[in-house]
């Protein structure tokens, strides 16, 4: 969970809301939505402890078509797009750390719309995607070791940044004193800001993707989902308190590398380079995690016959899902050269919110259609918990379409394309059955 979003999105959120108190409330509300989702996914994960996550859950509740669409969304939006976003953020922080200047940008436009944009930062982002894809292709052991080291480093960095920033940083509590107009919390800008927050919390459902590999899944999947999300919610609130302590609203507004900028104001230019460099390394953790996790979904889809058989195979030499890894890398690279960072976040947040909302609705459907299934864990606070999650995400989706129609249309277009791909795979099966 902890990765690109928390180090990059607060500047965009404060640009929308203009108030630090509203920023903190936004992160809290997004965390509550994620916690509600985690409690619901805990029931589904305990009910269907298999590899595949949402693909399996939606297949069981709404049928193979909906299952396929969730897997398709995972391929394009759930993993490939966040890999691209993480790589872009890594390149931006890398350039900031070493005071490098981005070279000339090469663009390809059609009818005044930029289709492809590539700079030296983009080339670095592409290179890091290729390097980590090769690491996870090499072997599961190497990939796991790299991931574990990066994750421990990342958590240690965040705790150190919070403690040193609040205890010894040169910030100001005056930054918290802006008056909050409560009407802001019920406007479209707040809902749009929640898209950025939902992107930062994405990954709260990751344990559900590994259901077939978790011991005592009926207990450990719900526990992992809830505790992981709760701990991250606390870390995110504390990190944003540090950001606000370091920067006022104007200084933070629209800044992508908000972690590095905060470090400059807290510790000075010299020490901030070390924190900026550390954040750069920490961003590799989320990149690595996505590259490692995503192929499990494509594997499950291929085994069900609703995706190319090739992606259900593993390399005979490396025993890793090489084809799925490289497919994922190719899509991520395409996104690096075709989308700006903030538009990529809106696209990801909108589409994943829609998919998660349908998954939780599927849990309610299963309660009604298959009450005989043994449920070792039931969602705490049912039916309020799933309703809060569904209504909250519906609010985000509706305002996304209204306020950011282009990015939302790309999300809906991704789903439409997925339907066409599903029809391609389902038609031969129907012909065969006849």
Tab-separated table of C-alpha atoms in Angstrom:
chain	number	residue	atom	x	y	z
A	1	UNK	CA	0.000	0.000	0.000
A	2	UNK	CA	2.630	2.508	1.082
A	3	UNK	CA	4.294	3.931	-1.993
A	4	UNK	CA	3.732	6.364	-4.812
A	5	UNK	CA	0.500	7.981	-3.568
A	6	UNK	CA	1.580	9.225	-0.151
A	7	UNK	CA	4.752	10.816	-1.553
A	8	UNK	CA	3.064	12.508	-4.529
A	9	UNK	CA	-0.655	13.245	-4.146
A	10	UNK	CA	-1.007	15.681	-1.210
A	11	UNK	CA	0.106	18.600	-3.390
A	12	UNK	CA	-2.667	17.874	-5.891
A	13	UNK	CA	-5.233	17.488	-3.094
A	14	UNK	CA	-4.352	20.818	-1.452
A	15	UNK	CA	-4.561	22.409	-4.908
A	16	UNK	CA	-8.180	21.214	-5.097
A	17	UNK	CA	-9.205	21.985	-1.507
A	18	UNK	CA	-6.935	24.891	-0.550
A	19	UNK	CA	-7.152	24.051	3.152
A	20	UNK	CA	-4.812	21.857	5.280
A	21	UNK	CA	-7.597	20.772	7.636
A	22	UNK	CA	-9.684	19.633	4.667
A	23	UNK	CA	-6.611	17.754	3.425
A	24	UNK	CA	-6.361	15.769	6.673
A	25	UNK	CA	-10.113	15.075	6.708
A	26	UNK	CA	-9.845	13.845	3.107
A	27	UNK	CA	-7.100	11.370	4.046
A	28	UNK	CA	-9.142	10.231	7.074
A	29	UNK	CA	-12.339	9.724	5.039
A	30	UNK	CA	-10.411	7.829	2.352
A	31	UNK	CA	-8.898	5.650	5.069
A	32	UNK	CA	-12.333	4.895	6.551
A	33	UNK	CA	-13.573	3.848	3.097
A	34	UNK	CA	-10.522	1.596	2.716
A	35	UNK	CA	-11.131	0.068	6.167
A	36	UNK	CA	-14.760	-0.674	5.267
A	37	UNK	CA	-13.561	-2.281	2.046
A	38	UNK	CA	-10.954	-4.321	3.931
A	39	UNK	CA	-13.605	-5.680	6.328
A	40	UNK	CA	-15.787	-6.729	3.349
A	41	UNK	CA	-12.916	-8.237	1.371
A	42	UNK	CA	-11.971	-10.159	4.505
A	43	UNK	CA	-15.246	-12.079	4.268
A	44	UNK	CA	-14.741	-12.752	0.560
A	45	UNK	CA	-11.105	-13.756	1.043
A	46	UNK	CA	-12.023	-16.198	3.801
A	47	UNK	CA	-14.878	-17.551	1.667
A	48	UNK	CA	-12.756	-18.036	-1.484
A	49	UNK	CA	-9.098	-18.408	-0.411
A	50	UNK	CA	-7.646	-18.700	-3.922
A	51	UNK	CA	-5.164	-16.772	-6.036
A	52	UNK	CA	-6.807	-14.061	-8.114
A	53	UNK	CA	-8.537	-11.699	-5.656
A	54	UNK	CA	-11.340	-9.637	-7.216
A	55	UNK	CA	-11.342	-11.814	-10.322
A	56	UNK	CA	-12.416	-14.807	-8.209
A	57	UNK	CA	-14.860	-12.804	-6.046
A	58	UNK	CA	-16.730	-11.231	-8.973
A	59	UNK	CA	-16.734	-14.501	-10.912
A	60	UNK	CA	-18.466	-16.222	-7.991
A	61	UNK	CA	-20.996	-13.429	-7.361
A	62	UNK	CA	-21.820	-12.147	-10.875
A	63	UNK	CA	-20.421	-14.768	-13.269
A	64	UNK	CA	-17.408	-15.156	-15.541
A	65	UNK	CA	-17.961	-11.971	-17.530
A	66	UNK	CA	-17.725	-9.714	-14.482
A	67	UNK	CA	-14.816	-11.772	-13.195
A	68	UNK	CA	-13.000	-11.280	-16.477
A	69	UNK	CA	-13.646	-7.527	-16.443
A	70	UNK	CA	-12.105	-7.224	-12.974
A	71	UNK	CA	-9.073	-9.189	-14.158
A	72	UNK	CA	-8.853	-6.986	-17.241
A	73	UNK	CA	-9.016	-3.878	-15.046
A	74	UNK	CA	-6.295	-5.381	-12.836
A	75	UNK	CA	-4.060	-5.877	-15.865
A	76	UNK	CA	-4.504	-2.357	-17.256
A	77	UNK	CA	-5.386	-0.229	-14.235
A	78	UNK	CA	-4.701	-2.226	-11.082
A	79	UNK	CA	-1.073	-3.030	-11.847
A	80	UNK	CA	0.278	-1.661	-15.143
A	81	UNK	CA	-0.909	1.925	-14.556
A	82	UNK	CA	0.396	2.102	-10.943
A	83	UNK	CA	3.717	0.658	-12.166
A	84	UNK	CA	3.876	3.528	-14.674
A	85	UNK	CA	2.931	6.078	-11.981
A	86	UNK	CA	5.557	4.707	-9.582
A	87	UNK	CA	8.215	4.812	-12.297
A	88	UNK	CA	7.365	8.439	-13.177
A	89	UNK	CA	7.464	9.397	-9.480
A	90	UNK	CA	10.813	7.594	-9.075
A	91	UNK	CA	12.302	9.507	-12.019
A	92	UNK	CA	10.972	12.842	-10.682
A	93	UNK	CA	12.442	12.264	-7.217
A	94	UNK	CA	15.712	10.975	-8.740
A	95	UNK	CA	16.141	14.180	-10.726
A	96	UNK	CA	15.292	16.248	-7.635
A	97	UNK	CA	17.820	14.365	-5.492
A	98	UNK	CA	20.736	14.888	-7.868
A	99	UNK	CA	19.636	18.360	-9.070
A	100	UNK	CA	19.393	17.150	-12.660
A	101	UNK	CA	17.659	19.096	-15.400
A	102	UNK	CA	15.154	17.326	-17.611
A	103	UNK	CA	16.232	17.382	-21.248
A	104	UNK	CA	14.117	18.442	-24.241
A	105	UNK	CA	10.746	16.725	-24.525
A	106	UNK	CA	9.775	14.890	-27.701
A	107	UNK	CA	6.032	14.984	-28.377
A	108	UNK	CA	3.703	13.568	-30.990
A	109	UNK	CA	0.365	15.380	-31.332
A	110	UNK	CA	-2.796	14.881	-33.374
A	111	UNK	CA	-5.426	17.600	-33.817
A	112	UNK	CA	-3.802	19.565	-31.015
A	113	UNK	CA	-3.912	16.621	-28.578
A	114	UNK	CA	-0.581	15.238	-27.334
A	115	UNK	CA	-0.523	11.479	-27.946
A	116	UNK	CA	3.072	10.659	-26.975
A	117	UNK	CA	5.445	12.617	-24.771
A	118	UNK	CA	8.964	11.476	-23.898
A	119	UNK	CA	11.816	13.170	-22.052
A	120	UNK	CA	14.931	12.004	-20.241
A	121	UNK	CA	12.790	11.500	-17.108
A	122	UNK	CA	10.488	9.285	-19.150
A	123	UNK	CA	13.435	7.246	-20.405
A	124	UNK	CA	14.602	6.722	-16.813
A	125	UNK	CA	11.082	5.608	-15.826
A	126	UNK	CA	11.034	3.113	-18.706
A	127	UNK	CA	14.483	1.816	-17.772
A	128	UNK	CA	13.490	1.147	-14.157
A	129	UNK	CA	10.366	-0.749	-15.274
A	130	UNK	CA	12.510	-2.974	-17.498
A	131	UNK	CA	15.137	-3.571	-14.772
A	132	UNK	CA	12.621	-4.660	-12.134
A	133	UNK	CA	10.662	-6.771	-14.591
A	134	UNK	CA	13.906	-8.625	-15.358
A	135	UNK	CA	14.588	-9.052	-11.621
A	136	UNK	CA	11.201	-10.702	-11.076
A	137	UNK	CA	11.603	-12.710	-14.259
A	138	UNK	CA	14.982	-14.039	-13.053
A	139	UNK	CA	13.573	-15.933	-10.063
A	140	UNK	CA	10.990	-15.771	-7.307
A	141	UNK	CA	13.780	-15.958	-4.696
A	142	UNK	CA	15.610	-12.909	-6.053
A	143	UNK	CA	12.372	-10.959	-6.463
A	144	UNK	CA	11.259	-11.776	-2.914
A	145	UNK	CA	14.583	-10.770	-1.370
A	146	UNK	CA	14.648	-7.462	-3.220
A	147	UNK	CA	11.031	-6.764	-2.237
A	148	UNK	CA	11.577	-7.557	1.460
A	149	UNK	CA	14.649	-5.301	1.695
A	150	UNK	CA	12.881	-2.402	-0.050
A	151	UNK	CA	9.763	-2.755	2.125
A	152	UNK	CA	11.725	-2.712	5.401
A	153	UNK	CA	13.703	0.298	4.161
A	154	UNK	CA	10.496	2.117	3.186
A	155	UNK	CA	8.741	1.639	6.535
A	156	UNK	CA	11.887	2.637	8.424
A	157	UNK	CA	12.178	5.787	6.299
A	158	UNK	CA	8.576	6.837	6.940
A	159	UNK	CA	8.871	6.394	10.710
A	160	UNK	CA	12.197	8.298	10.731
A	161	UNK	CA	10.755	11.117	8.602
A	162	UNK	CA	7.727	11.499	10.903
A	163	UNK	CA	9.762	11.487	14.139
A	164	UNK	CA	12.598	13.756	12.965
A	165	UNK	CA	10.237	16.101	11.125
A	166	UNK	CA	7.944	16.690	14.099
A	167	UNK	CA	10.680	16.704	16.767
A	168	UNK	CA	13.551	18.539	15.062
A	169	UNK	CA	12.180	19.982	11.806
A	170	UNK	CA	11.951	23.709	11.153
A	171	UNK	CA	8.211	23.785	10.590
A	172	UNK	CA	5.346	25.902	11.892
A	173	UNK	CA	2.081	25.025	13.634
A	174	UNK	CA	0.593	28.189	12.110
A	175	UNK	CA	0.121	26.199	8.890
A	176	UNK	CA	-2.759	24.326	10.595
A	177	UNK	CA	-4.667	27.458	11.601
A	178	UNK	CA	-6.608	28.151	8.370
A	179	UNK	CA	-10.369	28.323	8.908
A	180	UNK	CA	-12.281	25.402	7.402
A	181	UNK	CA	-15.526	25.960	5.548
A	182	UNK	CA	-17.457	22.733	6.197
A	183	UNK	CA	-19.306	23.137	2.884
A	184	UNK	CA	-16.014	22.214	1.172
A	185	UNK	CA	-16.448	18.634	2.380
A	186	UNK	CA	-19.661	18.196	0.386
A	187	UNK	CA	-18.509	19.660	-2.911
A	188	UNK	CA	-17.188	18.039	-6.058
A	189	UNK	CA	-13.590	19.063	-5.356
A	190	UNK	CA	-13.581	16.976	-2.173
A	191	UNK	CA	-14.858	13.937	-4.077
A	192	UNK	CA	-12.214	14.450	-6.778
A	193	UNK	CA	-9.561	14.725	-4.049
A	194	UNK	CA	-10.736	11.374	-2.720
A	195	UNK	CA	-9.727	9.868	-6.079
A	196	UNK	CA	-6.109	10.800	-5.349
A	197	UNK	CA	-6.493	9.412	-1.822
A	198	UNK	CA	-8.065	6.169	-3.063
A	199	UNK	CA	-5.065	5.732	-5.371
A	200	UNK	CA	-2.735	6.163	-2.390
A	201	UNK	CA	-4.684	3.562	-0.383
A	202	UNK	CA	-4.906	1.133	-3.316
A	203	UNK	CA	-3.288	-2.109	-2.269
A	204	UNK	CA	-5.412	-2.478	0.886
A	205	UNK	CA	-6.927	-5.563	-0.788
A	206	UNK	CA	-3.580	-7.136	-1.803
A	207	UNK	CA	-3.699	-9.977	0.735
A	208	UNK	CA	-6.861	-11.241	-0.989
A	209	UNK	CA	-4.856	-11.830	-4.193
A	210	UNK	CA	-2.627	-14.334	-2.372
A	211	UNK	CA	-5.425	-16.341	-0.739
A	212	UNK	CA	-4.158	-19.706	-1.983
A	213	UNK	CA	-0.759	-19.145	-0.353
A	214	UNK	CA	-1.822	-17.900	3.098
A	215	UNK	CA	-1.965	-20.228	6.114
A	216	UNK	CA	-5.317	-20.325	7.972
A	217	UNK	CA	-6.905	-17.965	5.395
A	218	UNK	CA	-10.248	-17.730	7.210
A	219	UNK	CA	-8.453	-15.961	10.086
A	220	UNK	CA	-5.356	-14.421	8.567
A	221	UNK	CA	-6.828	-12.808	5.426
A	222	UNK	CA	-9.373	-10.626	7.340
A	223	UNK	CA	-6.742	-9.844	10.002
A	224	UNK	CA	-4.089	-8.893	7.427
A	225	UNK	CA	-6.519	-6.729	5.452
A	226	UNK	CA	-7.837	-4.826	8.468
A	227	UNK	CA	-4.612	-4.389	10.448
A	228	UNK	CA	-2.579	-3.490	7.367
A	229	UNK	CA	-5.097	-0.836	6.317
A	230	UNK	CA	-5.406	0.597	9.844
A	231	UNK	CA	-1.631	0.923	10.298
A	232	UNK	CA	-1.271	2.602	6.897
A	233	UNK	CA	-4.128	5.013	7.695
A	234	UNK	CA	-2.233	6.120	10.828
A	235	UNK	CA	1.055	6.486	8.920
A	236	UNK	CA	-0.635	8.504	6.163
A	237	UNK	CA	-2.256	10.928	8.607
A	238	UNK	CA	1.043	11.429	10.443
A	239	UNK	CA	2.952	11.977	7.186
A	240	UNK	CA	0.443	14.588	6.044
A	241	UNK	CA	0.735	16.325	9.418
A	242	UNK	CA	4.496	16.513	8.755
A	243	UNK	CA	3.862	17.914	5.251
A	244	UNK	CA	1.553	20.615	6.623
A	245	UNK	CA	3.971	21.380	9.474
A	246	UNK	CA	6.693	21.947	6.840
A	247	UNK	CA	4.703	23.755	4.122
A	248	UNK	CA	1.788	26.151	3.974
A	249	UNK	CA	-1.024	25.579	1.465
A	250	UNK	CA	0.542	27.730	-1.272
A	251	UNK	CA	3.949	26.065	-0.969
A	252	UNK	CA	2.401	22.612	-1.192
A	253	UNK	CA	-0.165	23.296	-3.922
A	254	UNK	CA	0.363	21.308	-7.123
A	255	UNK	CA	3.753	19.915	-6.032
A	256	UNK	CA	4.363	16.315	-7.141
A	257	UNK	CA	7.501	15.628	-5.053
A	258	UNK	CA	5.823	16.864	-1.844
A	259	UNK	CA	7.997	14.630	0.368
A	260	UNK	CA	11.241	16.097	-0.978
A	261	UNK	CA	9.902	19.671	-0.823
A	262	UNK	CA	8.843	19.157	2.807
A	263	UNK	CA	12.312	17.854	3.650
A	264	UNK	CA	13.915	21.028	2.218
A	265	UNK	CA	11.830	23.280	4.490
A	266	UNK	CA	12.272	21.021	7.538
A	267	UNK	CA	15.990	20.225	7.362
A	268	UNK	CA	17.523	22.547	4.774
A	269	UNK	CA	18.775	21.834	1.265
A	270	UNK	CA	21.777	19.751	2.356
A	271	UNK	CA	19.999	17.219	4.607
A	272	UNK	CA	16.907	17.162	2.420
A	273	UNK	CA	18.917	15.495	-0.349
A	274	UNK	CA	19.324	12.423	1.841
A	275	UNK	CA	15.591	12.200	2.542
A	276	UNK	CA	14.782	12.812	-1.100
A	277	UNK	CA	17.207	10.063	-2.109
A	278	UNK	CA	15.691	7.728	0.466
A	279	UNK	CA	12.174	8.396	-0.857
A	280	UNK	CA	13.488	7.678	-4.363
A	281	UNK	CA	14.641	4.239	-3.203
A	282	UNK	CA	11.394	3.672	-1.261
A	283	UNK	CA	9.355	4.227	-4.433
A	284	UNK	CA	11.059	1.182	-5.928
A	285	UNK	CA	9.257	-0.944	-3.324
A	286	UNK	CA	5.774	-0.289	-4.740
A	287	UNK	CA	7.074	-0.737	-8.284
A	288	UNK	CA	8.556	-4.101	-7.322
A	289	UNK	CA	5.438	-5.201	-5.409
A	290	UNK	CA	3.131	-4.499	-8.366
A	291	UNK	CA	5.394	-6.313	-10.824
A	292	UNK	CA	5.476	-9.331	-8.497
A	293	UNK	CA	1.739	-9.486	-7.635
A	294	UNK	CA	-0.013	-8.713	-10.930
A	295	UNK	CA	0.840	-11.873	-12.906
A	296	UNK	CA	-1.147	-14.022	-10.425
A	297	UNK	CA	-4.370	-12.463	-11.713
A	298	UNK	CA	-3.535	-13.050	-15.377
A	299	UNK	CA	-2.532	-16.615	-14.496
A	300	UNK	CA	-5.949	-17.282	-12.901
A	301	UNK	CA	-7.738	-15.784	-15.924
A	302	UNK	CA	-5.743	-17.888	-18.391
A	303	UNK	CA	-6.445	-21.048	-16.403
A	304	UNK	CA	-10.181	-20.282	-16.616
A	305	UNK	CA	-9.907	-19.981	-20.395
A	306	UNK	CA	-10.850	-16.287	-20.541
A	307	UNK	CA	-7.384	-15.015	-21.398
A	308	UNK	CA	-4.611	-16.098	-23.715
A	309	UNK	CA	-3.276	-19.524	-22.733
A	310	UNK	CA	0.263	-18.178	-23.005
A	311	UNK	CA	-0.198	-16.110	-19.836
A	312	UNK	CA	-1.135	-19.196	-17.814
A	313	UNK	CA	2.350	-20.636	-18.358
A	314	UNK	CA	5.572	-20.192	-16.430
A	315	UNK	CA	9.090	-20.122	-17.846
A	316	UNK	CA	10.538	-23.631	-17.921
A	317	UNK	CA	13.973	-22.198	-17.123
A	318	UNK	CA	13.151	-19.597	-14.447
A	319	UNK	CA	9.833	-20.984	-13.133
A	320	UNK	CA	8.356	-17.468	-13.232
A	321	UNK	CA	5.358	-16.137	-15.244
A	322	UNK	CA	7.629	-14.503	-17.805
A	323	UNK	CA	4.967	-13.763	-20.421
A	324	UNK	CA	2.669	-12.052	-17.919
A	325	UNK	CA	5.555	-10.020	-16.467
A	326	UNK	CA	6.609	-8.721	-19.875
A	327	UNK	CA	3.029	-8.012	-20.979
A	328	UNK	CA	2.550	-5.952	-17.835
A	329	UNK	CA	5.834	-4.119	-18.429
A	330	UNK	CA	4.887	-3.302	-22.029
A	331	UNK	CA	1.546	-1.764	-21.004
A	332	UNK	CA	3.217	0.232	-18.208
A	333	UNK	CA	5.820	1.623	-20.624
A	334	UNK	CA	3.055	2.634	-23.040
A	335	UNK	CA	1.374	4.561	-20.218
A	336	UNK	CA	4.616	6.345	-19.306
A	337	UNK	CA	4.827	7.870	-22.792
A	338	UNK	CA	1.104	8.626	-23.243
A	339	UNK	CA	-0.196	9.999	-19.917
A	340	UNK	CA	0.700	12.806	-17.517
A	341	UNK	CA	1.059	11.872	-13.849
A	342	UNK	CA	-2.057	13.589	-12.465
A	343	UNK	CA	-4.300	12.284	-15.278
A	344	UNK	CA	-2.904	8.799	-14.672
A	345	UNK	CA	-3.903	9.034	-10.989
A	346	UNK	CA	-7.488	10.102	-11.849
A	347	UNK	CA	-7.763	7.252	-14.362
A	348	UNK	CA	-6.512	4.709	-11.812
A	349	UNK	CA	-8.581	5.990	-8.894
A	350	UNK	CA	-11.841	6.203	-10.876
A	351	UNK	CA	-11.587	2.729	-12.412
A	352	UNK	CA	-10.423	0.919	-9.270
A	353	UNK	CA	-13.160	2.591	-7.187
A	354	UNK	CA	-15.752	1.306	-9.638
A	355	UNK	CA	-14.339	-2.226	-9.547
A	356	UNK	CA	-14.039	-2.353	-5.746
A	357	UNK	CA	-17.595	-1.030	-5.364
A	358	UNK	CA	-18.948	-3.843	-7.557
A	359	UNK	CA	-16.914	-6.428	-5.614
A	360	UNK	CA	-18.419	-5.368	-2.288
A	361	UNK	CA	-21.884	-5.319	-3.887
A	362	UNK	CA	-21.122	-8.905	-4.948
A	363	UNK	CA	-20.574	-9.835	-1.300
A	364	UNK	CA	-24.113	-8.646	-0.511
A	365	UNK	CA	-25.429	-10.645	-3.482
A	366	UNK	CA	-23.662	-13.798	-2.230
A	367	UNK	CA	-25.246	-13.339	1.211
A	368	UNK	CA	-28.651	-13.544	-0.487
A	369	UNK	CA	-28.033	-16.089	-3.250
A	370	UNK	CA	-25.746	-18.518	-1.394
A	371	UNK	CA	-26.572	-18.262	2.313
A	372	UNK	CA	-25.619	-21.928	2.789
A	373	UNK	CA	-21.893	-21.226	2.244
A	374	UNK	CA	-19.842	-21.616	5.406
A	375	UNK	CA	-18.629	-18.164	6.482
A	376	UNK	CA	-15.889	-18.493	9.069
A	377	UNK	CA	-15.642	-14.693	9.139
A	378	UNK	CA	-18.507	-12.261	8.620
A	379	UNK	CA	-18.082	-8.559	7.890
A	380	UNK	CA	-18.070	-6.491	11.073
A	381	UNK	CA	-20.938	-3.974	11.079
A	382	UNK	CA	-22.843	-5.588	8.186
A	383	UNK	CA	-24.844	-4.174	6.369
A	384	UNK	CA	-23.671	-0.649	7.339
A	385	UNK	CA	-20.012	-1.351	6.487
A	386	UNK	CA	-20.570	-2.408	2.845
A	387	UNK	CA	-23.156	0.352	2.316
A	388	UNK	CA	-20.709	3.022	3.535
A	389	UNK	CA	-18.091	1.660	1.140
A	390	UNK	CA	-20.472	1.426	-1.832
A	391	UNK	CA	-22.063	4.854	-1.333
A	392	UNK	CA	-18.681	6.480	-0.726
A	393	UNK	CA	-17.204	5.058	-3.915
A	394	UNK	CA	-20.390	5.852	-5.863
A	395	UNK	CA	-19.983	9.465	-4.765
A	396	UNK	CA	-16.362	9.450	-5.993
A	397	UNK	CA	-17.307	7.859	-9.334
A	398	UNK	CA	-20.177	10.281	-10.034
A	399	UNK	CA	-18.142	13.404	-9.306
A	400	UNK	CA	-15.198	11.995	-11.269
A	401	UNK	CA	-17.371	11.768	-14.377
A	402	UNK	CA	-18.666	15.303	-13.792
A	403	UNK	CA	-15.347	16.977	-12.925
A	404	UNK	CA	-12.796	14.916	-14.877
A	405	UNK	CA	-14.781	13.559	-17.860
A	406	UNK	CA	-11.783	12.721	-20.076
A	407	UNK	CA	-9.971	10.547	-17.524
A	408	UNK	CA	-13.294	8.940	-16.538
A	409	UNK	CA	-14.105	8.198	-20.180
A	410	UNK	CA	-10.766	6.450	-20.538
A	411	UNK	CA	-11.724	4.350	-17.513
A	412	UNK	CA	-15.103	3.463	-19.023
A	413	UNK	CA	-13.381	2.850	-22.369
A	414	UNK	CA	-11.038	0.373	-20.685
A	415	UNK	CA	-14.058	-1.531	-19.379
A	416	UNK	CA	-15.723	-1.432	-22.822
A	417	UNK	CA	-12.589	-2.798	-24.476
A	418	UNK	CA	-12.517	-5.536	-21.835
A	419	UNK	CA	-16.057	-6.556	-22.835
A	420	UNK	CA	-14.939	-6.927	-26.457
A	421	UNK	CA	-11.977	-9.052	-25.410
A	422	UNK	CA	-14.275	-11.246	-23.279
A	423	UNK	CA	-16.626	-11.766	-26.245
A	424	UNK	CA	-13.611	-12.855	-28.274
A	425	UNK	CA	-12.769	-15.556	-25.732
A	426	UNK	CA	-16.344	-16.656	-24.986
A	427	UNK	CA	-17.509	-17.100	-28.609
A	428	UNK	CA	-15.307	-20.105	-29.491
A	429	UNK	CA	-16.448	-21.826	-26.325
A	430	UNK	CA	-20.101	-21.374	-27.322
A	431	UNK	CA	-19.420	-22.707	-30.806
A	432	UNK	CA	-17.693	-25.696	-29.302
A	433	UNK	CA	-20.622	-26.449	-27.005
A	434	UNK	CA	-23.016	-26.476	-29.971
